[in-house]
Amino acid sequence: MSIRPIHSLDDVRAIEAHPFEAYLPYTSVMHALETQEAKHPDGIALKYIQSADLDEPAQQWTYPQFLAQVRRAARLFQSLSGDQAPRVAFLLPAIPQAHFTLWGAEAVGIACPINYLLSEEHIADLLQAAGVNVLVALGPRPELGIWSRVAGIRRRCPQLTHVLAVAAMAPTEGALDFDQAVAAQSDAPLPARAAMDDVAALFHTGGTTGSPKLAQHQHRNQLCAAAGAACMYGASERDVIVNGFPLYHVAGSFVYGLSMFLVGGTVVLPTLLGMRNTDFVQRYWRFAEREKATLLAAVPTVMSSLLTVPADGVDISRVRALLTGGSPLPPDLAEAFERRFGIPVRNILGMTECGGIIAIEPCAMPRTPGSVGLPIPFVTVRAVDAAGEPVPAGDDGELQIRGPNVSPGYTDAAKNEGVFLPGGWLASGDACHVDPQGRLYVNGRAKDMIIRSSHNIDPLMIEDTLQKHPDVLMAAAVGAPDEYAGELPVAYVTLRPGATTDAPSLLLFAEQHMPERPAVPKQIVVLDALPVTAIGKFFKPRLREMAAQQVIEDRLAQRGLSGTVAAQVLADSKGVQVIFDCGGDAAAAATVKDMMAPFALRWRIADHASAPQVGA
């Protein structure tokens, strides 16, 4: 493919004036990778920084060497699967073997990347639902305790016929050594390629609570998303990106991975722990200089951490942009990063159900605060009202997406309802608007909206206001349950090193600066760290649990039940649920029922299964 840097919506339209098949003349992801292998026989596809020691050189693979490993992995999965099509899951951090596994599995079957931080039971459920017959997992290592769950996973998954261990530092009984098994295979070209509409992978979504869904990825979805990213970056074979995202996340695989491979660029993997390696982070700018990085990838929480890492005396002049997404980008954080390092920040919006990418702020265009950029080529976005009708440019609505990046649906078709809509549209659940120039603005998750006495409050408004305080590093706002208002806003913040402010001072600041009076938080809580997912997104279900727990405990104390009734608050895909243990005390149970009657919450009394549940 020929990458044209995007300077405006007109450039996107010029690409779309030609057939999609001309834009992406491939039959599969493997075909695209082999095309780049032929074009860039001396180019470096992949580099791996093995430790935070700057004197230890990175491992590297040229495109032919990289594709040889991918083909060997593909043949290994075929040989292990016999007459079955390989369905290969992996529990791996962002290391080279994860790339060999992902692309090799997609070449001959279906890949199923799994978040290795999930529980044993949760992982097993995903493997069962995906019909996985081969598992690749990181062997025993002191840095990551992935292998300890493998034996239990095998017991729970009778269809799992083979397990391969990667980089094991202790015995792995009953498992093959991945690197040895791959090395024994031929790297000759594979006899057949998949088709663009074949399913290449199953990516789980839905968070770490509730019941995650497995989104199907066709080769077309992944290639559309990755090629769109490359266009928005203006990427070329001269680009080197530092990508510490795990490959079970679409950002690691496609936003910052396949997008570079499609142009002959280089992906740098920063140690086994990625951006969770504090020693590496403290030397981040020196590694960026050493590897001649031109692009950086980080979620906003990591950007905040990098602001504290000195770059004095380090040549980072080659870096032309930092790419971010995964959670809202505070404009003040982007400005502070650009001011400190002279590196432009560009925002990205993606979804697992869209190959990871919907819209990107083009590197060749100025940054527009609050915008997530333009839709990638061949992708259409719109804002719709509650009836599903498009709203005028500039008006708020729910974001819907249509294009070749959109998944054909979940493996469980019953979960498609309300998400995959007639006409090829995908309902994102995001509140958004599109300006007259075609730029997309996401105003928050529709489900994250705080509804205070029928007044919709965007948590981003609260977060952006608090982050204007010079002592605030990061802020996250959620709704706390209230008997009368339904929800009241509360905020959780972390402070910059050396900060002296406190919660009452921040509350006064919020009262003075909040654009809407109803959005002033009822409470502000200062934490040492905000709960985040494995890739650094704010984990708002945990914050909702904390907010609701405080409210319930306050109400129990008011009724003299603190020592009599225990309450456990859980947040799942349906919202917050409270479980009370009254210890068989009928009078306490009656008081709890009276207390909870005004709340729009799911709740139950553990020792009284017939207790009413409001909002269930």
Coordinates of C-alpha atoms in Angstrom, one line a residue:
M1 CA 0.0 0.0 0.0
S2 CA 1.0 3.6 -0.6
I3 CA 0.8 5.7 2.6
R4 CA -0.3 9.3 2.1
P5 CA 0.0 11.6 5.1
I6 CA -3.4 13.0 6.1
H7 CA -3.6 16.8 6.3
S8 CA -7.4 17.3 6.1
L9 CA -10.6 15.5 5.6
D10 CA -10.2 16.1 1.9
D11 CA -7.1 13.8 1.9
V12 CA -9.2 11.0 3.5
R13 CA -11.8 11.5 0.8
A14 CA -9.2 11.3 -1.9
I15 CA -8.1 7.9 -0.6
E16 CA -11.7 6.8 -0.5
A17 CA -12.2 7.8 -4.1
H18 CA -10.4 4.6 -5.1
P19 CA -11.7 1.1 -4.4
F20 CA -10.9 -0.4 -1.0
E21 CA -9.1 -3.3 -2.8
A22 CA -6.7 -0.8 -4.4
Y23 CA -6.0 0.7 -1.0
L24 CA -5.4 -2.7 0.6
P25 CA -4.4 -5.1 -2.1
Y26 CA -4.0 -8.1 0.2
T27 CA -5.8 -11.4 0.8
S28 CA -4.8 -11.7 4.5
V29 CA -2.7 -10.2 7.2
M30 CA 0.0 -12.8 6.4
H31 CA 0.0 -11.7 2.7
A32 CA 0.5 -8.1 3.9
L33 CA 3.4 -9.0 6.1
E34 CA 5.1 -11.1 3.3
T35 CA 4.6 -8.1 0.9
Q36 CA 6.6 -5.9 3.3
E37 CA 9.2 -8.7 3.7
A38 CA 9.8 -8.6 0.0
K39 CA 9.9 -4.8 -0.1
H40 CA 12.2 -4.4 2.9
P41 CA 14.7 -7.3 3.0
D42 CA 17.2 -5.3 5.1
G43 CA 14.6 -3.5 7.2
I44 CA 14.3 -4.2 11.0
A45 CA 10.8 -5.3 11.9
L46 CA 11.2 -6.0 15.6
K47 CA 13.5 -5.1 18.4
Y48 CA 13.4 -6.3 22.0
I49 CA 15.0 -4.5 24.9
Q50 CA 15.9 -7.3 27.2
S51 CA 16.6 -5.3 30.3
A52 CA 16.9 -1.7 31.6
D53 CA 20.7 -1.9 31.2
L54 CA 21.5 0.6 28.5
D55 CA 24.8 -1.2 27.8
E56 CA 22.9 -4.4 26.8
P57 CA 22.0 -4.3 23.1
A58 CA 18.5 -5.0 22.0
Q59 CA 17.7 -8.2 20.1
Q60 CA 16.5 -7.5 16.6
W61 CA 14.9 -9.3 13.6
T62 CA 14.9 -8.1 10.0
Y63 CA 11.7 -8.5 8.1
P64 CA 12.9 -11.9 6.5
Q65 CA 14.0 -13.1 10.0
F66 CA 10.7 -12.0 11.6
L67 CA 8.6 -13.6 8.9
A68 CA 10.6 -16.8 9.2
Q69 CA 9.7 -17.0 12.9
V70 CA 6.1 -16.3 12.1
R71 CA 5.9 -19.1 9.5
R72 CA 7.7 -21.5 11.8
A73 CA 5.2 -20.8 14.5
A74 CA 2.3 -21.2 12.1
R75 CA 3.6 -24.6 11.0
L76 CA 4.1 -25.7 14.6
F77 CA 0.4 -24.8 15.4
Q78 CA -0.7 -26.8 12.3
S79 CA 1.4 -29.8 13.3
L80 CA -0.1 -29.8 16.9
S81 CA -3.7 -29.4 15.7
G82 CA -3.8 -32.3 13.3
D83 CA -7.1 -32.3 11.5
Q84 CA -8.4 -29.4 13.6
A85 CA -7.9 -25.8 12.6
P86 CA -5.5 -24.3 15.1
R87 CA -7.2 -22.1 17.7
V88 CA -4.2 -20.6 19.6
A89 CA -4.5 -18.7 22.8
F90 CA -1.6 -17.0 24.5
L91 CA -0.8 -15.6 27.9
L92 CA 2.2 -13.5 27.1
P93 CA 3.5 -10.0 27.8
A94 CA 4.8 -7.8 25.0
I95 CA 7.8 -9.9 24.0
P96 CA 8.9 -11.2 20.5
Q97 CA 7.2 -14.6 21.0
A98 CA 3.9 -12.9 21.4
H99 CA 4.2 -11.5 17.9
F100 CA 5.4 -14.8 16.4
T101 CA 2.3 -16.5 18.1
L102 CA -0.3 -13.9 17.1
W103 CA 0.7 -13.6 13.4
G104 CA 1.5 -17.3 13.1
A105 CA -1.8 -18.3 14.5
E106 CA -3.7 -15.9 12.3
A107 CA -1.9 -17.3 9.2
V108 CA -3.3 -20.8 9.6
G109 CA -6.2 -20.5 12.1
I110 CA -7.5 -18.2 14.8
A111 CA -5.6 -16.4 17.5
C112 CA -7.0 -15.7 20.9
P113 CA -4.9 -13.3 22.9
I114 CA -5.8 -13.4 26.6
N115 CA -5.2 -10.9 29.4
Y116 CA -2.8 -12.8 31.7
L117 CA -3.9 -10.7 34.7
L118 CA -7.3 -12.4 34.7
S119 CA -8.2 -15.1 37.2
E120 CA -7.6 -18.8 36.4
E121 CA -11.4 -19.4 36.2
H122 CA -11.9 -16.4 33.9
I123 CA -9.2 -17.4 31.5
A124 CA -10.5 -21.0 31.4
D125 CA -14.0 -19.7 30.6
L126 CA -12.6 -17.6 27.7
L127 CA -10.6 -20.6 26.4
Q128 CA -13.6 -22.8 26.5
A129 CA -15.8 -20.3 24.7
A130 CA -13.2 -19.8 22.0
G131 CA -12.6 -23.6 21.5
V132 CA -8.9 -23.2 22.0
N133 CA -6.8 -26.3 21.4
V134 CA -3.3 -24.8 21.8
L135 CA -2.1 -22.5 24.6
V136 CA 1.2 -20.6 24.6
A137 CA 2.1 -19.2 28.0
L138 CA 5.1 -17.5 29.7
G139 CA 6.9 -20.1 31.7
P140 CA 7.9 -19.7 35.4
R141 CA 9.5 -16.3 35.8
P142 CA 10.1 -14.2 39.0
E143 CA 8.8 -11.1 37.2
L144 CA 5.4 -12.4 36.2
G145 CA 3.4 -15.3 37.9
I146 CA 1.5 -16.4 34.8
W147 CA 2.6 -20.1 34.8
S148 CA 1.1 -20.8 38.2
R149 CA -2.4 -20.7 36.7
V150 CA -1.6 -23.0 33.8
A151 CA -2.2 -26.4 35.6
G152 CA -5.6 -25.3 36.8
I153 CA -6.5 -23.9 33.3
R154 CA -5.7 -27.3 31.8
R155 CA -7.9 -29.1 34.3
R156 CA -10.8 -26.8 33.4
C157 CA -10.3 -27.0 29.6
P158 CA -10.4 -30.7 28.4
Q159 CA -10.3 -29.5 24.7
L160 CA -6.9 -28.0 25.3
T161 CA -4.5 -30.5 23.8
H162 CA -1.2 -28.8 23.8
V163 CA 0.6 -26.2 26.0
L164 CA 3.8 -24.5 25.1
A165 CA 6.1 -22.6 27.6
V166 CA 8.0 -19.5 26.7
A167 CA 11.3 -18.4 28.3
A168 CA 10.8 -20.7 31.3
M169 CA 13.2 -20.4 34.2
A170 CA 12.0 -23.6 36.0
P171 CA 10.6 -27.0 34.9
T172 CA 7.3 -27.0 33.0
E173 CA 6.0 -30.5 33.2
G174 CA 3.7 -31.6 30.4
A175 CA 4.5 -28.5 28.2
L176 CA 6.7 -28.1 25.1
D177 CA 9.4 -25.5 25.0
F178 CA 8.0 -22.9 22.6
D179 CA 11.4 -21.6 21.2
Q180 CA 12.8 -25.1 20.6
A181 CA 9.6 -26.3 19.0
V182 CA 9.4 -23.3 16.7
A183 CA 13.1 -23.7 15.7
A184 CA 12.5 -27.2 14.6
Q185 CA 9.9 -26.1 12.0
S186 CA 10.5 -25.1 8.3
D187 CA 10.3 -21.4 7.4
A188 CA 9.3 -22.1 3.9
P189 CA 6.3 -20.1 2.5
L190 CA 3.0 -21.4 3.7
P191 CA 0.9 -23.2 1.1
A192 CA -2.3 -21.2 1.4
R193 CA -3.5 -17.9 2.8
A194 CA -6.7 -17.0 4.5
A195 CA -9.3 -14.8 2.8
M196 CA -10.0 -11.2 3.9
D197 CA -13.4 -12.1 5.3
D198 CA -12.1 -15.1 7.3
V199 CA -11.9 -14.7 11.1
A200 CA -8.3 -14.1 12.1
A201 CA -8.7 -13.7 15.9
L202 CA -11.0 -13.5 18.9
F203 CA -10.3 -10.6 21.2
H204 CA -12.1 -10.5 24.6
T205 CA -13.7 -7.3 25.8
G206 CA -15.9 -6.3 28.6
G207 CA -13.3 -5.6 31.3
T208 CA -12.3 -7.8 34.3
T209 CA -15.7 -8.0 35.9
G210 CA -18.9 -9.5 34.6
S211 CA -19.0 -11.7 31.5
P212 CA -16.5 -10.7 28.8
K213 CA -17.4 -11.0 25.2
L214 CA -15.3 -12.5 22.4
A215 CA -15.2 -10.1 19.4
Q216 CA -14.4 -11.7 16.1
H217 CA -11.7 -10.0 14.0
Q218 CA -11.6 -10.6 10.3
H219 CA -8.4 -10.1 8.4
R220 CA -10.2 -7.1 6.7
N221 CA -11.0 -5.5 10.1
Q222 CA -7.4 -5.6 11.3
L223 CA -5.9 -4.4 8.0
C224 CA -8.3 -1.5 7.6
A225 CA -7.6 -0.4 11.2
A226 CA -3.8 -0.7 11.0
A227 CA -3.6 0.9 7.5
G228 CA -5.8 3.8 8.7
A229 CA -3.4 4.4 11.6
A230 CA -0.4 4.3 9.3
C231 CA -2.0 7.0 7.1
M232 CA -2.9 9.2 10.0
Y233 CA 0.7 8.9 11.3
G234 CA 2.2 9.5 7.9
A235 CA 4.2 6.4 8.7
S236 CA 7.1 5.0 6.6
E237 CA 9.9 2.5 6.7
R238 CA 12.0 5.2 8.5
D239 CA 9.7 5.1 11.6
V240 CA 10.7 3.4 14.9
I241 CA 8.0 3.2 17.5
V242 CA 8.4 2.2 21.2
N243 CA 5.4 0.0 21.9
G244 CA 5.0 -1.4 25.4
F245 CA 1.4 -2.4 25.1
P246 CA 0.5 -6.1 25.5
L247 CA -0.8 -7.9 22.5
Y248 CA -4.0 -9.0 24.2
H249 CA -4.9 -5.3 23.8
V250 CA -5.8 -4.1 20.3
A251 CA -3.4 -1.1 20.8
G252 CA -0.4 -3.3 21.1
S253 CA -1.4 -5.5 18.2
F254 CA -2.7 -3.1 15.6
V255 CA -2.6 0.6 16.6
Y256 CA 1.1 0.5 17.3
G257 CA 2.0 -2.9 15.9
L258 CA 0.6 -4.0 12.6
S259 CA 0.4 -0.3 11.5
M260 CA 4.2 -0.2 11.5
F261 CA 4.6 -3.5 9.8
L262 CA 2.4 -2.4 6.9
V263 CA 5.0 0.3 6.0
G264 CA 8.2 -1.5 6.8
G265 CA 8.8 0.3 10.1
T266 CA 10.3 -0.9 13.3
V267 CA 8.5 -1.9 16.5
V268 CA 10.6 -1.7 19.7
L269 CA 9.4 -3.8 22.7
P270 CA 10.6 -2.4 26.1
T271 CA 11.4 -5.4 28.3
L272 CA 9.3 -8.2 29.6
L273 CA 7.4 -5.9 32.0
G274 CA 7.0 -3.2 29.4
M275 CA 6.1 0.2 30.8
R276 CA 5.6 -1.4 34.3
N277 CA 9.3 -1.8 34.5
T278 CA 10.2 1.2 36.7
D279 CA 13.9 1.0 35.9
F280 CA 13.2 1.2 32.2
V281 CA 10.8 4.1 32.6
Q282 CA 13.4 6.0 34.6
R283 CA 15.7 5.6 31.6
Y284 CA 13.0 6.0 29.0
W285 CA 14.4 9.0 27.2
R286 CA 17.8 7.6 27.0
F287 CA 16.4 4.4 25.4
A288 CA 14.4 6.5 23.0
E289 CA 17.6 8.2 22.0
R290 CA 19.5 4.9 21.7
E291 CA 16.9 3.2 19.5
K292 CA 16.4 6.3 17.3
A293 CA 12.7 6.4 18.1
T294 CA 10.5 8.5 15.9
L295 CA 7.1 7.7 17.5
L296 CA 6.1 6.9 21.1
A297 CA 3.0 5.2 22.4
A298 CA 1.6 5.8 25.9
V299 CA -1.7 6.1 27.8
P300 CA -2.3 9.3 29.6
T301 CA -1.3 7.9 33.0
V302 CA 2.1 6.9 31.5
M303 CA 2.4 10.3 30.0
S304 CA 2.0 11.8 33.5
S305 CA 4.8 9.5 34.8
L306 CA 7.1 10.5 31.9
L307 CA 6.7 14.1 32.9
T308 CA 8.7 13.3 36.0
V309 CA 11.5 11.6 34.1
P310 CA 14.3 14.1 33.2
A311 CA 15.3 14.3 29.5
D312 CA 18.2 16.8 30.0
G313 CA 21.1 16.1 27.7
V314 CA 19.2 13.5 25.8
D315 CA 18.8 13.8 22.0
I316 CA 15.1 13.1 21.3
S317 CA 14.9 15.3 18.2
R318 CA 13.9 12.4 16.0
V319 CA 10.7 11.8 18.0
R320 CA 7.9 13.4 15.9
A321 CA 4.9 12.5 18.0
L322 CA 3.6 10.7 21.1
L323 CA 0.4 8.7 20.3
T324 CA -2.1 8.2 23.0
G325 CA -5.5 6.7 23.7
G326 CA -7.3 4.2 25.8
S327 CA -8.7 6.8 28.2
P328 CA -9.6 10.5 27.9
L329 CA -6.6 12.8 27.2
P330 CA -6.8 15.9 29.5
P331 CA -5.9 18.9 27.3
D332 CA -3.7 20.3 30.1
L333 CA -1.7 17.1 30.2
A334 CA -1.1 17.2 26.4
E335 CA 0.0 20.8 26.6
A336 CA 2.3 20.1 29.5
F337 CA 3.9 17.2 27.7
E338 CA 4.4 19.2 24.5
R339 CA 5.8 22.2 26.5
R340 CA 8.2 20.0 28.5
F341 CA 9.6 17.8 25.7
G342 CA 8.7 19.6 22.4
I343 CA 7.0 16.5 21.2
P344 CA 3.5 16.8 19.6
V345 CA 0.8 14.7 21.2
R346 CA -1.8 13.0 19.0
N347 CA -5.0 11.4 20.3
I348 CA -6.6 8.1 19.2
L349 CA -10.0 6.6 19.6
G350 CA -10.5 2.9 19.2
M351 CA -12.6 -0.1 20.2
T352 CA -11.9 -3.8 20.3
E353 CA -14.9 -4.3 18.1
C354 CA -13.3 -2.0 15.4
G355 CA -9.9 -3.6 15.0
G356 CA -8.7 -1.1 17.6
I357 CA -9.1 2.1 15.6
I358 CA -11.9 4.5 14.8
A359 CA -10.3 7.9 14.6
I360 CA -6.9 9.5 15.0
E361 CA -5.6 13.1 15.1
P362 CA -3.3 13.2 12.1
C363 CA 0.3 13.9 12.8
A364 CA 0.4 16.4 9.9
M365 CA -2.5 18.5 11.3
P366 CA -2.5 20.7 14.4
R367 CA -3.8 19.2 17.6
T368 CA -7.3 20.2 18.4
P369 CA -7.9 20.1 22.2
G370 CA -10.7 17.6 23.1
S371 CA -10.8 16.0 19.6
V372 CA -9.9 12.4 18.8
G373 CA -9.3 13.4 15.2
L374 CA -10.7 12.3 11.9
P375 CA -12.2 8.9 11.1
I376 CA -9.7 6.7 9.3
P377 CA -10.2 6.0 5.6
F378 CA -13.3 4.1 4.6
V379 CA -14.8 4.5 8.1
T380 CA -17.9 6.6 8.7
V381 CA -19.0 7.9 12.1
R382 CA -22.2 9.7 13.2
A383 CA -23.8 11.0 16.4
V384 CA -27.4 9.8 16.9
D385 CA -30.2 10.7 19.3
A386 CA -32.1 8.3 21.6
A387 CA -34.2 7.2 18.7
G388 CA -31.2 6.3 16.6
E389 CA -31.6 9.3 14.2
P390 CA -28.5 11.3 13.2
V391 CA -28.1 14.7 14.8
P392 CA -26.8 17.9 13.2
A393 CA -23.0 18.6 13.2
G394 CA -22.0 19.9 16.6
D395 CA -24.9 18.3 18.5
D396 CA -24.3 15.6 21.1
G397 CA -25.4 12.1 20.5
E398 CA -24.2 8.5 20.8
L399 CA -21.3 7.5 18.6
Q400 CA -22.0 4.9 15.9
I401 CA -19.4 3.5 13.4
R402 CA -19.6 1.8 10.1
G403 CA -16.8 0.5 7.9
P404 CA -14.4 -2.4 7.0
N405 CA -12.9 -2.1 10.5
V406 CA -16.1 -3.2 12.2
S407 CA -16.2 -6.7 13.6
P408 CA -18.8 -9.2 12.2
G409 CA -20.0 -9.6 15.8
Y410 CA -19.4 -11.6 19.0
T411 CA -19.0 -15.3 19.0
D412 CA -22.1 -15.4 21.1
A413 CA -24.6 -13.8 18.7
A414 CA -27.0 -13.2 21.6
K415 CA -24.7 -10.5 22.8
N416 CA -24.8 -8.6 19.5
E417 CA -28.2 -7.0 20.3
G418 CA -28.0 -3.3 20.8
V419 CA -24.3 -3.2 19.7
F420 CA -24.2 -4.5 16.1
L421 CA -27.1 -2.7 14.4
P422 CA -28.9 -3.0 11.0
G423 CA -27.0 -1.3 8.1
G424 CA -23.6 -2.3 9.4
W425 CA -23.6 0.2 12.2
L426 CA -21.9 -0.4 15.6
A427 CA -23.2 1.4 18.7
S428 CA -20.2 2.4 20.7
G429 CA -21.9 3.6 23.9
D430 CA -19.8 6.8 23.7
A431 CA -21.3 10.2 23.9
C432 CA -19.9 12.4 21.1
H433 CA -20.3 15.1 18.6
V434 CA -18.8 15.7 15.1
D435 CA -17.8 19.2 14.1
P436 CA -18.4 20.7 10.6
Q437 CA -14.8 19.9 9.7
G438 CA -15.4 16.2 10.4
R439 CA -13.4 16.0 13.6
L440 CA -14.8 13.7 16.2
Y441 CA -15.1 14.6 19.9
V442 CA -15.9 12.0 22.5
N443 CA -17.6 13.5 25.6
G444 CA -17.4 10.4 27.7
R445 CA -18.9 7.0 27.9
A446 CA -22.7 7.2 27.8
K447 CA -22.7 4.7 30.7
D448 CA -20.2 6.9 32.6
M449 CA -22.5 9.9 32.6
I450 CA -23.4 11.0 36.2
I451 CA -27.1 11.6 36.4
R452 CA -27.9 14.0 39.2
S453 CA -31.7 14.6 39.5
S454 CA -32.1 14.1 35.7
H455 CA -29.2 16.4 35.0
N456 CA -26.5 14.7 32.9
I457 CA -23.0 15.5 34.1
D458 CA -20.0 14.6 32.0
P459 CA -17.2 13.2 34.2
L460 CA -14.7 14.7 31.8
M461 CA -15.8 18.2 32.8
I462 CA -15.0 17.4 36.5
E463 CA -11.7 15.7 35.6
D464 CA -10.5 18.5 33.3
T465 CA -11.4 21.2 35.9
L466 CA -9.5 19.5 38.7
Q467 CA -6.5 18.8 36.5
K468 CA -6.2 22.6 36.1
H469 CA -5.1 22.8 39.7
P470 CA -1.3 22.9 39.7
D471 CA -1.0 20.2 42.4
V472 CA -3.3 17.6 40.7
L473 CA -1.6 14.9 38.7
M474 CA -4.6 12.9 37.6
A475 CA -8.3 12.9 38.4
A476 CA -11.2 10.6 37.8
A477 CA -14.9 11.3 38.6
V478 CA -17.8 8.8 39.1
G479 CA -21.3 8.9 40.4
A480 CA -22.0 7.9 44.0
P481 CA -25.5 6.6 44.8
D482 CA -27.9 9.0 46.5
E483 CA -31.4 8.4 47.8
Y484 CA -32.8 11.7 46.4
A485 CA -30.6 12.8 43.5
G486 CA -30.0 9.3 42.1
E487 CA -26.3 10.0 41.8
L488 CA -23.9 12.7 43.1
P489 CA -20.5 13.3 41.6
V490 CA -17.4 12.3 43.6
A491 CA -13.8 12.7 42.4
Y492 CA -10.6 10.8 43.1
V493 CA -7.3 12.5 42.5
T494 CA -3.5 11.9 42.8
L495 CA -1.1 14.7 43.5
R496 CA 2.2 15.7 42.0
P497 CA 5.3 15.0 44.0
G498 CA 5.8 17.6 46.7
A499 CA 2.2 18.9 46.5
T500 CA 0.8 20.4 49.7
T501 CA -2.9 20.8 48.8
D502 CA -5.6 18.7 50.4
A503 CA -9.2 17.6 49.7
P504 CA -10.9 20.7 51.2
S505 CA -8.7 23.0 49.2
L506 CA -9.5 21.1 46.0
L507 CA -13.2 21.2 46.8
L508 CA -13.0 25.0 47.1
F509 CA -11.0 25.1 43.8
A510 CA -13.7 23.0 42.1
E511 CA -16.5 25.3 43.4
Q512 CA -14.7 28.3 42.0
H513 CA -13.8 26.8 38.6
M514 CA -16.4 24.2 37.7
P515 CA -18.4 25.3 34.6
E516 CA -21.7 23.8 36.0
R517 CA -22.7 24.1 39.6
P518 CA -24.3 20.6 39.7
A519 CA -20.9 19.1 38.6
V520 CA -19.1 20.3 41.7
P521 CA -18.1 17.0 43.5
K522 CA -19.9 16.1 46.7
Q523 CA -16.6 14.7 47.9
I524 CA -13.0 14.7 46.7
V525 CA -10.7 11.9 47.8
V526 CA -6.9 12.0 47.5
L527 CA -5.3 8.7 46.7
D528 CA -1.7 7.6 46.3
A529 CA -2.6 6.0 43.0
L530 CA -5.8 5.7 40.9
P531 CA -6.9 2.1 40.1
V532 CA -5.9 1.3 36.5
T533 CA -6.1 -1.7 34.2
A534 CA -3.0 -3.5 33.0
I535 CA -2.5 -1.0 30.2
G536 CA -3.0 2.1 32.4
K537 CA -6.7 3.0 31.7
F538 CA -8.6 4.3 34.7
F539 CA -10.6 1.3 36.1
K540 CA -13.8 3.2 37.0
P541 CA -15.7 0.1 38.2
R542 CA -13.3 0.0 41.2
L543 CA -13.9 3.8 41.8
R544 CA -17.7 3.2 41.6
E545 CA -17.3 0.4 44.2
M546 CA -15.3 2.7 46.5
A547 CA -17.9 5.6 46.1
A548 CA -20.8 3.3 46.8
Q549 CA -19.1 1.5 49.7
Q550 CA -18.6 4.9 51.4
V551 CA -22.2 5.9 51.0
I552 CA -23.6 2.6 52.2
E553 CA -21.3 2.5 55.2
D554 CA -22.3 6.1 56.1
R555 CA -26.0 5.2 55.9
L556 CA -25.4 2.1 58.1
A557 CA -23.6 4.2 60.7
Q558 CA -26.4 6.7 60.7
R559 CA -28.8 3.9 61.6
G560 CA -26.5 2.4 64.3
L561 CA -25.9 -0.8 62.2
S562 CA -22.1 -0.5 61.6
G563 CA -21.2 -3.3 64.0
T564 CA -24.3 -5.4 63.1
V565 CA -24.5 -5.4 59.3
A566 CA -21.6 -5.9 56.8
A567 CA -22.0 -4.6 53.3
Q568 CA -20.0 -5.6 50.2
V569 CA -20.2 -3.5 47.0
L570 CA -19.4 -5.0 43.6
A571 CA -19.4 -3.3 40.2
D572 CA -20.1 -5.3 37.1
S573 CA -21.3 -4.7 33.5
K574 CA -24.8 -3.9 34.9
G575 CA -23.6 -1.4 37.4
V576 CA -23.2 -1.4 41.2
Q577 CA -24.7 -4.2 43.4
V578 CA -24.7 -4.2 47.2
I579 CA -24.8 -7.4 49.2
F580 CA -25.7 -7.2 52.9
D581 CA -24.9 -9.7 55.6
C582 CA -27.3 -9.1 58.6
G583 CA -26.2 -12.2 60.5
G584 CA -29.7 -13.5 60.7
D585 CA -30.9 -10.4 62.6
A586 CA -34.4 -9.8 61.4
A587 CA -34.7 -6.3 62.9
A588 CA -31.4 -5.3 61.1
A589 CA -32.7 -6.7 57.9
A590 CA -35.9 -4.7 58.1
T591 CA -33.9 -1.6 58.7
V592 CA -31.7 -2.3 55.7
K593 CA -34.8 -2.8 53.6
D594 CA -36.1 0.5 54.7
M595 CA -32.7 2.2 54.2
M596 CA -32.3 0.9 50.6
A597 CA -35.9 1.5 49.4
P598 CA -35.0 5.0 48.0
F599 CA -31.8 3.9 46.2
A600 CA -31.8 3.0 42.5
L601 CA -29.4 0.2 43.1
R602 CA -29.3 -3.5 42.8
W603 CA -29.0 -5.0 46.3
R604 CA -29.8 -8.1 48.3
I605 CA -29.5 -9.5 51.8
A606 CA -27.3 -12.6 51.7
D607 CA -29.2 -14.5 54.3
H608 CA -32.6 -13.4 52.9
A609 CA -32.7 -14.4 49.2
S610 CA -36.2 -13.0 48.8
A611 CA -35.3 -9.5 49.7
P612 CA -36.4 -6.9 47.1
Q613 CA -33.9 -5.7 44.5
V614 CA -34.3 -2.2 43.3
G615 CA -33.2 -1.5 39.7
A616 CA -32.3 -5.2 39.0

